[in-house]
Amino acid sequence: MRRKLALSDEILMQVEKPARYIGNEVNSIMKDKTKTDIRFCMCFPDVYEIGMSHLGIQILYSMFNSWEDVWCERVYSPWTDLDRIMRKKQIPLFALESQEPVKIMDFLGITIQYEMCYTNILQILELSQIPLYAKERTQNDPIVIGGGPCSYNPEPIAEFFDLFYIGEGETQYRSLLDTYRQNKAAGGSRQDFLYAASQIPGIYVPSLYEEEYHADGTVKGRKKLYDRAPDTILKEVEMEVSDTFYPLAPVVPFIQVTQDRVVLEIQRGCIRGCRFCQAGQIYRPVRERDVNVLKQYALEMIKNTGYDEISLSSLSSSDYSRLDELLDFLIEECSHKKINISLPSLRIDAFSLDVMSKVQDVKKSSLTFAPEAGSQKLRDIINKGLTEESILEGAALAFAGGWTRVKLYFMLGLPMETEEDIRGIGDLSNKIAAVFFDTVPKDQRTNGRVQIVTSTSFFIPKPFTPFQWAGMCTKEEFIEKAYQTKKGIMEQLNQKSIKYNWHEADLSVLEGVLARGDRKLAKVIEEAYRQGAMFDAWSECFQNEVWLASFKKCNIDPEFYTSRERREDEIFPWDFINCGVTKEFLLREWKKAMEGCVSPNCRSKCQGCGARQFGGGVCFEYEDQN
Amino acid sequence: MKIRIKFAKYGVMKFIGHLDVMRFFQKAVNRAQIDIRYSEGFNPHQVMSFAAPLGVGIESAGEYMDIEVNSMESPQAVKDALNRTMVEGIDIVSVIRLPDHAKNAMASVAAARYRITYKSPEGQITAFPIDTMDAKLAAFYDQPQIPILKKTKKGESVFDLKPGIYEICLEQAEDLFAENPKQKPAFPAISMLVDASSSGNVKPALVLEAFCKFCGVELTPFSCQITRVETYTSLAKEDGERQLVPLDAVGM
Ligand code: SF4
């Protein structure tokens, strides 16, 4: 049977990029719905090009569809043009594969990668004609599951979800789906299923708990509404990373998407422990994939997709122990297959420069350093183990190799930051430019000059980081800091070679509120959405006034969530989730930060963070060798 | 070796624009493991070129692209390998080997035949809501000039469509993309043969617009489906006359 689309030709001809809505992509999976028991719709609540670039969905999509009894489909946020039409014509949101309404599915799984997509979650629910609040859903509505990094503090959006899957999807989805099937076969209700699901490791059912507060608004504790609901939820981790699901035939989009290439995930987790970084904590411990498995994956995926580009993915690829072997293999294979290799940001040293010179056009490409802070003192505070010396050395090597473009990333508003640290950003940018002029003789300057692009983002304290106790700057403070940075750069000798970019402050402040929020924020998110907030991550769509008005209307002071430095014994809304890393460890790190003390990485010296409880990965590397 | 690939594009694939179709084929050639030739230089790319871009929303039974290969088993093997990796809505119709001196697909294009059908508000293909359509088409084509307004960078200019329209008539057409080849539903359609060369390309939608204006009717937007039936190249005959033949009629 020919594909029938949910949208008419007339609508598709009117919207931008109709290819976002037709499915039919290479490697997308069609199944006979009469032969599957469970229909699962996987959602990334942002536009197609962003959602299709996400590896996690591709992994789960291929895992679910490898099971005969399940048909997993995809849905993304309709862009604002189609959103308007669907509302006006009351067209229910549909899954790309079958083009059938999301509301007839058994599950709607939403991956939540950033806070600024919260209003889009409501868009997805409303367009799907599913009640926004879990408590209003009936037997006929899909079970709405959340997952991804933001589910580590699910409370601001907890009431919109029936359950959250905390951690990596490979381990418990099978048992969750089996529980669903058994419940259905036994004639159990939606509530019966939620009770049963709460007994599965990693599954959090928000409706089984109530958050209680002190008079000052901070969390007092949690009341259980179901005796058997667990007190804490331990995140799920896949320890056998070389022997698990991997999407060897990922869906290949027709239109250009953000990540338009084969993606090879070489490891999970990060050994570094930068104190501002949430990913560095919640994905512990580091687990490397076997290099031979990766080689085989690479060949297979190139063959199955036809892509002419491959990229490595991990939080810190330079730390992958067999990186040189893997890159040698890829360079060899890819050169005769005419495949490009796009390298993730590697630590700049002789090895990485050598590799980069083999795979990219040195004249056109740029090098990236992420010192994150402008002074050694502040880099020690944030535990970013990158010294000025190594940056300047790397830059000198790079300039000698012909590179002339350098990108620098910094954060503004870090805890204990002083004016001097901010000045350091300009100083360091200047020193790098100076290295160029000092070390490259005039007649050997490719492109004639050096180009330094210095970018700053605003620091946002995130749950499960040592900085979860820290206060966050106000918008005015942020803007002042950006101004100071700019001034600092303008005063430099080589300022003509330095370009400065900074982030929008409004967005960062809102992200800070949502990141460390509690259940009281649900009504603000709903209000903002009702007032038209959507695609908040898109600066052309973000409407700060709407958010400010919504906080006001709901009588919520956003600064309660941002500016306040937390007491050591404060109970956080996310404390009931156990991400493997203990609160004691994070507090120890917070105190060390205040003393300006660095912590060595997992491979140099274990810091006893707690992730060893998962029984594998880098925590046991040492023992394996003995 | 140069080879010419003819393909059909229909159904949901009509929503995929020309650039994305090119990207689709670049990957399809890789998946089919065709030994395609690459250009020289730091960023080698596949030697591949398309005949005539097709607008979004238009279906086609006669699309062409040329590629160069270093080796191949046979044109049939290339066709089969590609067809194994297509999606619904793109079929490889033929693969032929071109003589080495053959002009590339784009430069070869001289004309194209289009067909336009009309859909009722209920979505059924049906007769156009224009009476004595046959006679009106003939009268339309009989005009000494068929002027239309064309928007250009400098503003609007008047353009005569007539020299670029070689034929236009009403016909009873069979569904080119029928799922069941034994049961091809037939329906009334405007059929036209027009200039499709790079210098004089005539867009079928403009012809339709001019015709509607001529008849004094206004059709609901998006109620017409345009289909390119075939793309032609022009061969010089011995008597100096030109002869239009499909682009895949020039093989070895
Ligand atoms: S337990 Fe030690 S080695 Fe394991 S992740 Fe934590 S700090 Fe690293």
mmCIF file of N, CA and C in Angstrom, chain A residues 202-289:
data_model
loop_
_atom_site.group_PDB
_atom_site.id
_atom_site.type_symbol
_atom_site.label_atom_id
_atom_site.label_comp_id
_atom_site.label_asym_id
_atom_site.label_seq_id
_atom_site.Cartn_x
_atom_site.Cartn_y
_atom_site.Cartn_z
ATOM 1 N N GLY A 202 15.060 2.211 38.054
ATOM 2 C CA GLY A 202 15.240 3.341 37.144
ATOM 3 C C GLY A 202 13.957 4.052 36.776
ATOM 4 N N ILE A 203 12.815 3.494 37.129
ATOM 5 C CA ILE A 203 11.545 4.124 36.740
ATOM 6 C C ILE A 203 11.006 4.973 37.890
ATOM 7 N N TYR A 204 10.716 6.208 37.579
ATOM 8 C CA TYR A 204 10.187 7.159 38.557
ATOM 9 C C TYR A 204 8.774 7.555 38.146
ATOM 10 N N VAL A 205 7.829 7.331 39.033
ATOM 11 C CA VAL A 205 6.437 7.682 38.756
ATOM 12 C C VAL A 205 6.069 8.892 39.620
ATOM 13 N N PRO A 206 6.103 10.090 39.059
ATOM 14 C CA PRO A 206 5.954 11.294 39.880
ATOM 15 C C PRO A 206 4.639 11.375 40.655
ATOM 16 N N SER A 207 3.573 10.804 40.095
ATOM 17 C CA SER A 207 2.279 10.948 40.772
ATOM 18 C C SER A 207 2.218 10.168 42.080
ATOM 19 N N LEU A 208 3.218 9.342 42.359
ATOM 20 C CA LEU A 208 3.203 8.571 43.594
ATOM 21 C C LEU A 208 3.865 9.322 44.749
ATOM 22 N N TYR A 209 4.228 10.575 44.491
ATOM 23 C CA TYR A 209 4.912 11.356 45.527
ATOM 24 C C TYR A 209 4.351 12.770 45.550
ATOM 25 N N GLU A 210 4.510 13.416 46.702
ATOM 26 C CA GLU A 210 4.209 14.836 46.801
ATOM 27 C C GLU A 210 5.433 15.535 47.349
ATOM 28 N N GLU A 211 5.718 16.715 46.828
ATOM 29 C CA GLU A 211 6.850 17.483 47.333
ATOM 30 C C GLU A 211 6.320 18.375 48.466
ATOM 31 N N GLU A 212 7.052 18.420 49.573
ATOM 32 C CA GLU A 212 6.618 19.294 50.677
ATOM 33 C C GLU A 212 7.666 20.366 50.903
ATOM 34 N N TYR A 213 7.190 21.559 51.299
ATOM 35 C CA TYR A 213 8.100 22.700 51.396
ATOM 36 C C TYR A 213 8.146 23.317 52.776
ATOM 37 N N HIS A 214 9.286 23.942 53.077
ATOM 38 C CA HIS A 214 9.399 24.802 54.254
ATOM 39 C C HIS A 214 8.717 26.131 53.955
ATOM 40 N N ALA A 215 8.543 26.909 55.012
ATOM 41 C CA ALA A 215 7.908 28.217 54.829
ATOM 42 C C ALA A 215 8.718 29.099 53.875
ATOM 43 N N ASP A 216 10.036 28.921 53.842
ATOM 44 C CA ASP A 216 10.855 29.772 52.968
ATOM 45 C C ASP A 216 10.861 29.283 51.514
ATOM 46 N N GLY A 217 10.120 28.226 51.253
ATOM 47 C CA GLY A 217 10.002 27.777 49.867
ATOM 48 C C GLY A 217 10.938 26.636 49.506
ATOM 49 N N THR A 218 11.902 26.348 50.348
ATOM 50 C CA THR A 218 12.817 25.247 50.029
ATOM 51 C C THR A 218 12.129 23.912 50.327
ATOM 52 N N VAL A 219 12.691 22.853 49.766
ATOM 53 C CA VAL A 219 12.063 21.539 49.906
ATOM 54 C C VAL A 219 12.269 20.993 51.316
ATOM 55 N N LYS A 220 11.161 20.492 51.897
ATOM 56 C CA LYS A 220 11.224 19.908 53.234
ATOM 57 C C LYS A 220 11.400 18.402 53.116
ATOM 58 N N GLY A 221 10.741 17.832 52.139
ATOM 59 C CA GLY A 221 10.845 16.393 51.953
ATOM 60 C C GLY A 221 9.826 15.930 50.950
ATOM 61 N N ARG A 222 9.704 14.609 50.848
ATOM 62 C CA ARG A 222 8.740 14.063 49.892
ATOM 63 C C ARG A 222 7.834 13.099 50.606
ATOM 64 N N LYS A 223 6.558 13.200 50.299
ATOM 65 C CA LYS A 223 5.603 12.290 50.898
ATOM 66 C C LYS A 223 5.251 11.249 49.856
ATOM 67 N N LYS A 224 5.289 9.972 50.262
ATOM 68 C CA LYS A 224 4.923 8.910 49.332
ATOM 69 C C LYS A 224 3.426 8.697 49.374
ATOM 70 N N LEU A 225 2.832 8.529 48.222
ATOM 71 C CA LEU A 225 1.391 8.287 48.170
ATOM 72 C C LEU A 225 1.103 6.809 47.905
ATOM 73 N N TYR A 226 2.182 6.055 47.748
ATOM 74 C CA TYR A 226 2.051 4.608 47.514
ATOM 75 C C TYR A 226 3.177 3.959 48.306
ATOM 76 N N ASP A 227 2.795 3.101 49.233
ATOM 77 C CA ASP A 227 3.770 2.499 50.161
ATOM 78 C C ASP A 227 4.998 1.921 49.485
ATOM 79 N N ARG A 228 4.742 1.232 48.386
ATOM 80 C CA ARG A 228 5.847 0.479 47.792
ATOM 81 C C ARG A 228 6.686 1.313 46.827
ATOM 82 N N ALA A 229 6.320 2.550 46.651
ATOM 83 C CA ALA A 229 7.142 3.410 45.780
ATOM 84 C C ALA A 229 8.522 3.575 46.427
ATOM 85 N N PRO A 230 9.584 3.448 45.647
ATOM 86 C CA PRO A 230 10.931 3.539 46.231
ATOM 87 C C PRO A 230 11.250 4.959 46.720
ATOM 88 N N ASP A 231 12.104 5.040 47.735
ATOM 89 C CA ASP A 231 12.494 6.353 48.268
ATOM 90 C C ASP A 231 13.427 7.078 47.306
ATOM 91 N N THR A 232 14.334 6.317 46.734
ATOM 92 C CA THR A 232 15.246 6.940 45.777
ATOM 93 C C THR A 232 15.242 6.118 44.498
ATOM 94 N N ILE A 233 15.596 6.785 43.418
ATOM 95 C CA ILE A 233 15.643 6.104 42.125
ATOM 96 C C ILE A 233 17.099 6.101 41.676
ATOM 97 N N LEU A 234 17.633 4.916 41.518
ATOM 98 C CA LEU A 234 19.019 4.797 41.053
ATOM 99 C C LEU A 234 19.020 4.775 39.526
ATOM 100 N N LYS A 235 19.859 5.618 38.941
ATOM 101 C CA LYS A 235 19.896 5.675 37.474
ATOM 102 C C LYS A 235 20.344 4.326 36.895
ATOM 103 N N GLU A 236 19.889 4.068 35.683
ATOM 104 C CA GLU A 236 20.259 2.845 34.986
ATOM 105 C C GLU A 236 21.511 3.103 34.143
ATOM 106 N N VAL A 237 22.410 2.125 34.128
ATOM 107 C CA VAL A 237 23.607 2.251 33.288
ATOM 108 C C VAL A 237 23.818 0.961 32.525
ATOM 109 N N GLU A 238 24.212 1.111 31.278
ATOM 110 C CA GLU A 238 24.574 -0.063 30.476
ATOM 111 C C GLU A 238 26.073 -0.282 30.672
ATOM 112 N N MET A 239 26.429 -1.355 31.344
ATOM 113 C CA MET A 239 27.857 -1.571 31.594
ATOM 114 C C MET A 239 28.531 -2.299 30.442
ATOM 115 N N GLU A 240 27.764 -3.050 29.647
ATOM 116 C CA GLU A 240 28.356 -3.792 28.521
ATOM 117 C C GLU A 240 28.276 -2.955 27.254
ATOM 118 N N VAL A 241 29.001 -1.845 27.198
ATOM 119 C CA VAL A 241 28.818 -0.936 26.068
ATOM 120 C C VAL A 241 29.294 -1.500 24.722
ATOM 121 N N SER A 242 30.114 -2.539 24.764
ATOM 122 C CA SER A 242 30.581 -3.101 23.489
ATOM 123 C C SER A 242 29.662 -4.204 23.009
ATOM 124 N N ASP A 243 28.689 -4.536 23.823
ATOM 125 C CA ASP A 243 27.817 -5.644 23.469
ATOM 126 C C ASP A 243 26.385 -5.260 23.806
ATOM 127 N N THR A 244 25.900 -4.236 23.108
ATOM 128 C CA THR A 244 24.531 -3.789 23.352
ATOM 129 C C THR A 244 23.965 -3.259 22.041
ATOM 130 N N PHE A 245 22.819 -2.630 22.100
ATOM 131 C CA PHE A 245 22.200 -2.136 20.865
ATOM 132 C C PHE A 245 22.996 -0.970 20.308
ATOM 133 N N TYR A 246 23.204 -0.974 19.010
ATOM 134 C CA TYR A 246 23.758 0.216 18.385
ATOM 135 C C TYR A 246 23.102 0.357 17.022
ATOM 136 N N PRO A 247 22.722 1.562 16.637
ATOM 137 C CA PRO A 247 21.976 1.724 15.385
ATOM 138 C C PRO A 247 22.890 1.620 14.169
ATOM 139 N N LEU A 248 23.093 0.411 13.684
ATOM 140 C CA LEU A 248 24.010 0.218 12.560
ATOM 141 C C LEU A 248 23.395 0.681 11.240
ATOM 142 N N ALA A 249 22.081 0.823 11.237
ATOM 143 C CA ALA A 249 21.424 1.376 10.045
ATOM 144 C C ALA A 249 20.536 2.535 10.492
ATOM 145 N N PRO A 250 21.151 3.642 10.890
ATOM 146 C CA PRO A 250 20.354 4.765 11.367
ATOM 147 C C PRO A 250 19.512 5.383 10.245
ATOM 148 N N VAL A 251 18.447 6.039 10.642
ATOM 149 C CA VAL A 251 17.572 6.689 9.672
ATOM 150 C C VAL A 251 18.336 7.839 9.007
ATOM 151 N N VAL A 252 18.265 7.903 7.680
ATOM 152 C CA VAL A 252 18.990 8.932 6.937
ATOM 153 C C VAL A 252 17.988 9.972 6.425
ATOM 154 N N PRO A 253 18.037 11.187 6.937
ATOM 155 C CA PRO A 253 17.052 12.198 6.538
ATOM 156 C C PRO A 253 17.266 12.662 5.094
ATOM 157 N N PHE A 254 16.194 13.152 4.491
ATOM 158 C CA PHE A 254 16.303 13.723 3.135
ATOM 159 C C PHE A 254 16.893 15.124 3.192
ATOM 160 N N ILE A 255 16.435 15.895 4.187
ATOM 161 C CA ILE A 255 16.932 17.262 4.256
ATOM 162 C C ILE A 255 18.156 17.305 5.164
ATOM 163 N N GLN A 256 18.921 18.356 4.995
ATOM 164 C CA GLN A 256 20.136 18.492 5.775
ATOM 165 C C GLN A 256 19.779 18.752 7.237
ATOM 166 N N VAL A 257 20.334 17.942 8.125
ATOM 167 C CA VAL A 257 20.083 18.142 9.550
ATOM 168 C C VAL A 257 21.391 18.546 10.218
ATOM 169 N N THR A 258 21.320 18.881 11.491
ATOM 170 C CA THR A 258 22.497 19.416 12.170
ATOM 171 C C THR A 258 23.651 18.417 12.182
ATOM 172 N N GLN A 259 23.324 17.173 12.532
ATOM 173 C CA GLN A 259 24.360 16.138 12.563
ATOM 174 C C GLN A 259 24.090 15.231 11.376
ATOM 175 N N ASP A 260 24.661 15.577 10.213
ATOM 176 C CA ASP A 260 24.311 14.887 8.981
ATOM 177 C C ASP A 260 25.417 13.937 8.573
ATOM 178 N N ARG A 261 25.699 12.971 9.433
ATOM 179 C CA ARG A 261 26.830 12.099 9.181
ATOM 180 C C ARG A 261 26.715 10.858 10.054
ATOM 181 N N VAL A 262 27.571 9.893 9.810
ATOM 182 C CA VAL A 262 27.624 8.721 10.674
ATOM 183 C C VAL A 262 28.213 9.142 12.019
ATOM 184 N N VAL A 263 27.571 8.736 13.100
ATOM 185 C CA VAL A 263 28.072 9.100 14.426
ATOM 186 C C VAL A 263 28.494 7.836 15.168
ATOM 187 N N LEU A 264 29.732 7.847 15.576
ATOM 188 C CA LEU A 264 30.288 6.702 16.270
ATOM 189 C C LEU A 264 30.533 7.102 17.724
ATOM 190 N N GLU A 265 29.739 6.542 18.611
ATOM 191 C CA GLU A 265 29.905 6.855 20.035
ATOM 192 C C GLU A 265 30.997 5.963 20.596
ATOM 193 N N ILE A 266 32.138 6.560 20.928
ATOM 194 C CA ILE A 266 33.289 5.730 21.289
ATOM 195 C C ILE A 266 33.319 5.366 22.770
ATOM 196 N N GLN A 267 32.714 6.196 23.584
ATOM 197 C CA GLN A 267 32.671 5.876 25.013
ATOM 198 C C GLN A 267 31.568 6.678 25.667
ATOM 199 N N ARG A 268 31.203 6.276 26.868
ATOM 200 C CA ARG A 268 30.250 7.068 27.644
ATOM 201 C C ARG A 268 30.945 7.535 28.910
ATOM 202 N N GLY A 269 30.560 8.704 29.373
ATOM 203 C CA GLY A 269 31.139 9.246 30.595
ATOM 204 C C GLY A 269 32.392 10.039 30.317
ATOM 205 N N CYS A 270 32.918 10.649 31.371
ATOM 206 C CA CYS A 270 34.108 11.483 31.237
ATOM 207 C C CYS A 270 34.911 11.357 32.528
ATOM 208 N N ILE A 271 36.224 11.246 32.376
ATOM 209 C CA ILE A 271 37.062 11.056 33.564
ATOM 210 C C ILE A 271 37.375 12.377 34.264
ATOM 211 N N ARG A 272 37.038 13.511 33.635
ATOM 212 C CA ARG A 272 37.643 14.779 34.052
ATOM 213 C C ARG A 272 37.056 15.420 35.304
ATOM 214 N N GLY A 273 35.759 15.456 35.392
ATOM 215 C CA GLY A 273 35.173 16.055 36.591
ATOM 216 C C GLY A 273 35.293 17.564 36.673
ATOM 217 N N CYS A 274 35.072 18.260 35.557
ATOM 218 C CA CYS A 274 34.966 19.714 35.617
ATOM 219 C C CYS A 274 33.759 20.034 36.497
ATOM 220 N N ARG A 275 33.915 21.026 37.366
ATOM 221 C CA ARG A 275 32.897 21.187 38.407
ATOM 222 C C ARG A 275 31.606 21.857 37.940
ATOM 223 N N PHE A 276 31.622 22.425 36.742
ATOM 224 C CA PHE A 276 30.405 23.058 36.221
ATOM 225 C C PHE A 276 29.605 22.091 35.359
ATOM 226 N N CYS A 277 30.203 20.951 35.034
ATOM 227 C CA CYS A 277 29.641 20.112 33.967
ATOM 228 C C CYS A 277 28.759 19.000 34.515
ATOM 229 N N GLN A 278 27.508 19.015 34.077
ATOM 230 C CA GLN A 278 26.575 18.000 34.551
ATOM 231 C C GLN A 278 26.824 16.654 33.885
ATOM 232 N N ALA A 279 27.077 16.690 32.576
ATOM 233 C CA ALA A 279 27.302 15.437 31.851
ATOM 234 C C ALA A 279 28.468 14.662 32.462
ATOM 235 N N GLY A 280 29.492 15.399 32.900
ATOM 236 C CA GLY A 280 30.670 14.765 33.481
ATOM 237 C C GLY A 280 30.366 13.998 34.763
ATOM 238 N N GLN A 281 29.254 14.327 35.404
ATOM 239 C CA GLN A 281 28.886 13.604 36.629
ATOM 240 C C GLN A 281 27.831 12.536 36.364
ATOM 241 N N ILE A 282 26.771 12.911 35.629
ATOM 242 C CA ILE A 282 25.643 11.972 35.534
ATOM 243 C C ILE A 282 25.914 10.778 34.631
ATOM 244 N N TYR A 283 26.929 10.863 33.780
ATOM 245 C CA TYR A 283 27.197 9.703 32.921
ATOM 246 C C TYR A 283 28.356 8.858 33.424
ATOM 247 N N ARG A 284 28.755 9.066 34.680
ATOM 248 C CA ARG A 284 29.830 8.253 35.229
ATOM 249 C C ARG A 284 29.374 6.813 35.411
ATOM 250 N N PRO A 285 30.224 5.829 35.429
ATOM 251 C CA PRO A 285 31.657 5.945 35.161
ATOM 252 C C PRO A 285 31.958 5.864 33.662
ATOM 253 N N VAL A 286 33.197 6.222 33.310
ATOM 254 C CA VAL A 286 33.605 6.105 31.914
ATOM 255 C C VAL A 286 33.623 4.637 31.503
ATOM 256 N N ARG A 287 32.971 4.371 30.370
ATOM 257 C CA ARG A 287 33.004 3.027 29.801
ATOM 258 C C ARG A 287 33.392 3.151 28.339
ATOM 259 N N GLU A 288 34.483 2.545 27.968
ATOM 260 C CA GLU A 288 34.963 2.631 26.590
ATOM 261 C C GLU A 288 34.418 1.482 25.767
ATOM 262 N N ARG A 289 34.137 1.765 24.501
ATOM 263 C CA ARG A 289 33.760 0.683 23.594
ATOM 264 C C ARG A 289 35.019 0.055 23.029
#
